[in-house]
Coordinates of C-alpha atoms and ligand atoms in Angstrom, one line a residue:
M1 CA -38.6 39.9 -26.3
L2 CA -39.3 37.0 -23.5
K3 CA -37.1 38.1 -20.5
I4 CA -36.3 35.1 -18.4
I5 CA -34.5 34.4 -15.1
V6 CA -33.0 31.0 -14.7
L7 CA -32.7 29.4 -11.3
V8 CA -30.0 27.0 -10.8
S9 CA -28.1 24.9 -8.1
G10 CA -25.2 22.9 -9.7
G11 CA -23.8 21.9 -13.0
G12 CA -26.2 24.1 -15.0
T13 CA -26.4 21.9 -18.1
N14 CA -30.0 22.7 -18.6
L15 CA -29.1 26.4 -18.4
G16 CA -26.5 25.5 -21.0
A17 CA -29.0 23.9 -23.3
I18 CA -31.1 27.3 -23.2
I19 CA -28.1 29.5 -23.7
E20 CA -27.3 27.0 -27.0
G21 CA -30.8 27.3 -28.1
I22 CA -30.7 31.1 -27.9
E23 CA -27.5 31.4 -29.6
S24 CA -28.2 29.1 -32.3
G25 CA -31.5 30.8 -33.3
R26 CA -33.8 27.7 -32.1
V27 CA -35.1 29.6 -29.1
K28 CA -36.5 32.7 -30.6
N29 CA -37.4 36.1 -28.9
T30 CA -35.8 35.3 -25.7
E31 CA -33.0 36.9 -23.4
I32 CA -31.7 35.3 -20.2
I33 CA -31.6 38.7 -18.0
G34 CA -30.0 37.0 -15.1
V35 CA -29.2 33.7 -13.3
I36 CA -29.5 33.1 -9.6
S37 CA -27.9 30.1 -7.9
N38 CA -28.6 28.9 -4.3
N39 CA -25.0 27.7 -4.3
P40 CA -21.8 29.6 -4.7
G41 CA -19.0 28.5 -6.9
V42 CA -21.1 26.2 -9.3
Y43 CA -20.4 25.7 -13.0
A44 CA -24.0 27.0 -13.7
L45 CA -22.5 30.4 -12.6
E46 CA -19.3 29.9 -14.9
R47 CA -21.6 29.2 -18.0
A48 CA -23.5 32.6 -17.3
K49 CA -20.3 34.4 -16.9
E50 CA -18.7 32.9 -20.0
H51 CA -21.9 34.3 -22.0
G52 CA -22.1 37.6 -20.5
I53 CA -25.3 36.8 -18.4
P54 CA -25.3 38.4 -14.8
G55 CA -25.2 35.7 -12.2
E56 CA -25.7 36.0 -8.4
V57 CA -26.1 33.8 -5.4
M58 CA -28.9 33.7 -3.0
S59 CA -28.6 31.1 -0.5
P60 CA -31.0 30.1 2.4
K61 CA -28.1 29.7 4.5
D62 CA -27.4 33.5 4.4
Y63 CA -30.8 34.1 6.0
P64 CA -31.9 33.7 9.7
D65 CA -34.9 31.8 8.3
R66 CA -36.5 30.2 5.2
D67 CA -39.3 32.7 5.3
S68 CA -36.7 35.7 5.1
F69 CA -34.9 33.8 2.3
N70 CA -38.2 33.4 0.5
M71 CA -39.0 37.1 0.9
A72 CA -35.5 38.2 -0.3
L73 CA -35.6 35.9 -3.4
T74 CA -39.2 37.1 -4.3
E75 CA -38.2 40.7 -3.9
R76 CA -35.1 40.4 -6.1
I77 CA -36.8 38.6 -8.9
T78 CA -39.7 41.1 -8.7
E79 CA -36.9 43.8 -9.1
L80 CA -35.3 42.2 -12.1
A81 CA -39.1 41.9 -13.5
P82 CA -38.7 38.9 -15.8
D83 CA -41.5 37.6 -17.9
L84 CA -40.9 33.9 -17.1
I85 CA -38.6 32.2 -14.4
V86 CA -37.2 29.0 -15.4
A87 CA -36.1 26.5 -12.5
A88 CA -33.5 24.4 -14.2
G89 CA -31.8 22.1 -11.8
F90 CA -32.8 24.3 -9.0
M91 CA -32.8 22.2 -5.8
V92 CA -34.8 24.9 -3.4
R93 CA -38.4 24.9 -2.9
I94 CA -39.9 27.7 -5.0
P95 CA -41.5 30.1 -2.5
E96 CA -45.4 30.3 -2.5
L97 CA -44.8 34.1 -2.5
L98 CA -43.2 34.0 -5.7
V99 CA -45.7 31.6 -7.3
E100 CA -48.4 34.1 -6.2
R101 CA -46.5 37.0 -7.6
F102 CA -45.8 35.1 -10.9
P103 CA -49.0 33.1 -11.5
K104 CA -48.3 30.6 -14.6
G105 CA -44.9 32.6 -14.8
I106 CA -42.6 29.8 -13.5
I107 CA -41.7 26.7 -15.2
N108 CA -39.5 23.8 -14.0
I109 CA -37.7 20.7 -15.6
H110 CA -38.2 17.5 -13.8
P111 CA -36.3 14.4 -14.7
S112 CA -39.2 11.9 -14.9
L113 CA -42.5 11.6 -16.7
I114 CA -44.8 13.3 -14.2
P115 CA -46.9 11.9 -12.3
S116 CA -44.4 9.2 -11.8
F117 CA -41.3 9.7 -9.6
C118 CA -42.0 13.3 -8.6
G119 CA -43.0 15.1 -5.3
K120 CA -41.1 15.1 -2.1
G121 CA -37.8 13.5 -2.1
Y122 CA -37.7 12.9 -5.7
Y123 CA -34.9 15.1 -7.1
G124 CA -31.6 14.8 -9.2
L125 CA -30.1 11.1 -8.8
R126 CA -32.9 9.9 -6.4
V127 CA -35.5 10.0 -9.3
H128 CA -33.2 7.6 -11.4
E129 CA -32.5 5.4 -8.5
A130 CA -36.3 4.9 -7.9
V131 CA -36.9 4.4 -11.7
L132 CA -34.4 1.5 -11.6
E133 CA -35.7 0.3 -8.3
R134 CA -39.1 0.0 -9.7
G135 CA -38.0 -1.7 -13.0
V136 CA -39.9 0.6 -15.4
K137 CA -39.0 0.2 -18.9
V138 CA -39.7 3.9 -20.0
T139 CA -38.8 7.1 -18.2
G140 CA -38.1 10.7 -19.4
A141 CA -38.5 14.5 -18.6
T142 CA -41.4 16.8 -18.0
V143 CA -41.5 20.7 -18.3
H144 CA -44.5 22.0 -16.1
Y145 CA -45.7 25.1 -14.6
V146 CA -44.7 25.6 -10.9
D147 CA -47.8 25.8 -8.6
N148 CA -47.8 25.5 -4.8
G149 CA -47.1 21.9 -4.8
I150 CA -44.0 19.7 -5.6
D151 CA -44.2 18.9 -9.2
T152 CA -47.9 19.2 -9.5
G153 CA -48.4 22.2 -11.8
P154 CA -50.0 21.9 -15.4
I155 CA -47.8 20.1 -17.7
I156 CA -46.2 21.6 -20.6
A157 CA -44.1 19.2 -22.3
Q158 CA -42.7 15.7 -22.1
K159 CA -40.4 13.4 -23.7
P160 CA -39.8 9.6 -23.2
V161 CA -36.5 7.7 -22.7
Y162 CA -36.1 3.9 -22.7
V163 CA -34.4 2.3 -19.7
L164 CA -31.7 -0.1 -20.7
P165 CA -30.8 -3.2 -19.0
E166 CA -27.2 -2.0 -18.1
D167 CA -28.4 1.5 -16.9
T168 CA -26.9 2.8 -13.6
P169 CA -28.5 5.8 -12.1
E170 CA -25.7 8.1 -13.5
I171 CA -25.9 6.6 -16.9
L172 CA -29.7 7.0 -17.0
Q173 CA -29.5 10.5 -15.6
R174 CA -27.2 11.6 -18.4
R175 CA -29.3 10.1 -21.1
V176 CA -32.5 11.6 -19.8
M177 CA -30.7 14.9 -19.7
E178 CA -29.3 14.5 -23.3
E179 CA -32.3 13.1 -25.0
A180 CA -35.0 14.7 -23.0
E181 CA -34.3 17.7 -20.6
W182 CA -31.9 19.5 -23.0
I183 CA -34.5 19.4 -25.7
I184 CA -38.0 19.9 -24.3
L185 CA -36.9 22.7 -22.0
P186 CA -35.7 25.0 -24.7
E187 CA -38.6 24.1 -26.8
A188 CA -40.9 24.9 -24.1
I189 CA -39.4 28.3 -23.7
N190 CA -39.5 29.0 -27.4
S191 CA -43.2 28.0 -27.4
I192 CA -43.8 30.7 -24.7
A193 CA -41.7 33.2 -26.3
E194 CA -43.6 32.7 -29.6
E195 CA -46.8 33.3 -28.0
K196 CA -45.6 36.6 -26.7
M197 CA -44.4 37.8 -30.2
Ligands
GRF201 C1 -30.9 17.2 -13.5 O1 -31.2 15.8 -13.3 C2 -32.1 17.9 -13.6 O2 -33.1 17.2 -14.1 C3 -32.5 18.2 -12.2 O3 -31.3 18.7 -11.7 C4 -30.3 17.8 -12.3 C5 -29.0 18.7 -12.6 O4 -29.6 19.6 -13.5 N1 -33.6 19.2 -12.2 P1 -28.4 20.8 -14.3 O5 -27.4 20.1 -15.0 O6 -27.9 21.6 -13.1 O7 -29.3 21.8 -15.3

């Protein structure tokens, strides 16, 4: 059984896709043993609760400095002992300490075709604003391993999405989620889980 921890910050639609994948049987041999959000009161925590998954909040705001938050998050996840950590709409920098402790044990979903529109400052809606500003005709999403860079780890999966003339950043973000993120993230987890079988 692949035990996973999912890190979230907001709506948790990617968490929802993972839960739906597990409950439908498309994602095999996988159990979400916990959800950690850096923000309280977000819908991602509601989703976890509705599905009987333990959820908790760990926010940098609750610590005197970022180093102590990074240490606390790493210690908590180590204590939970997952096989895989999934950053799904997680808006906090993954601590280097956590990457060192879980080498090739952390994956992230990014809403563009890396190496385009990624790295420092490219997250959430900002990615889709930049895609429209540049005028590219194809964008998409990427699942990659997390290393000590920002969106620089080995790529696991990608899925293209065409940009349409009437797209706004919000419309494009939603389509990239529906047509790419919510498909390739559960698929990537299933592939990792199957390797473990
Ligand atoms: C999505 O754009 C995702 O690609 C990015 O965070 C946004 C919200 O994700 N990483 P979610 O709905 O909280 O899963």
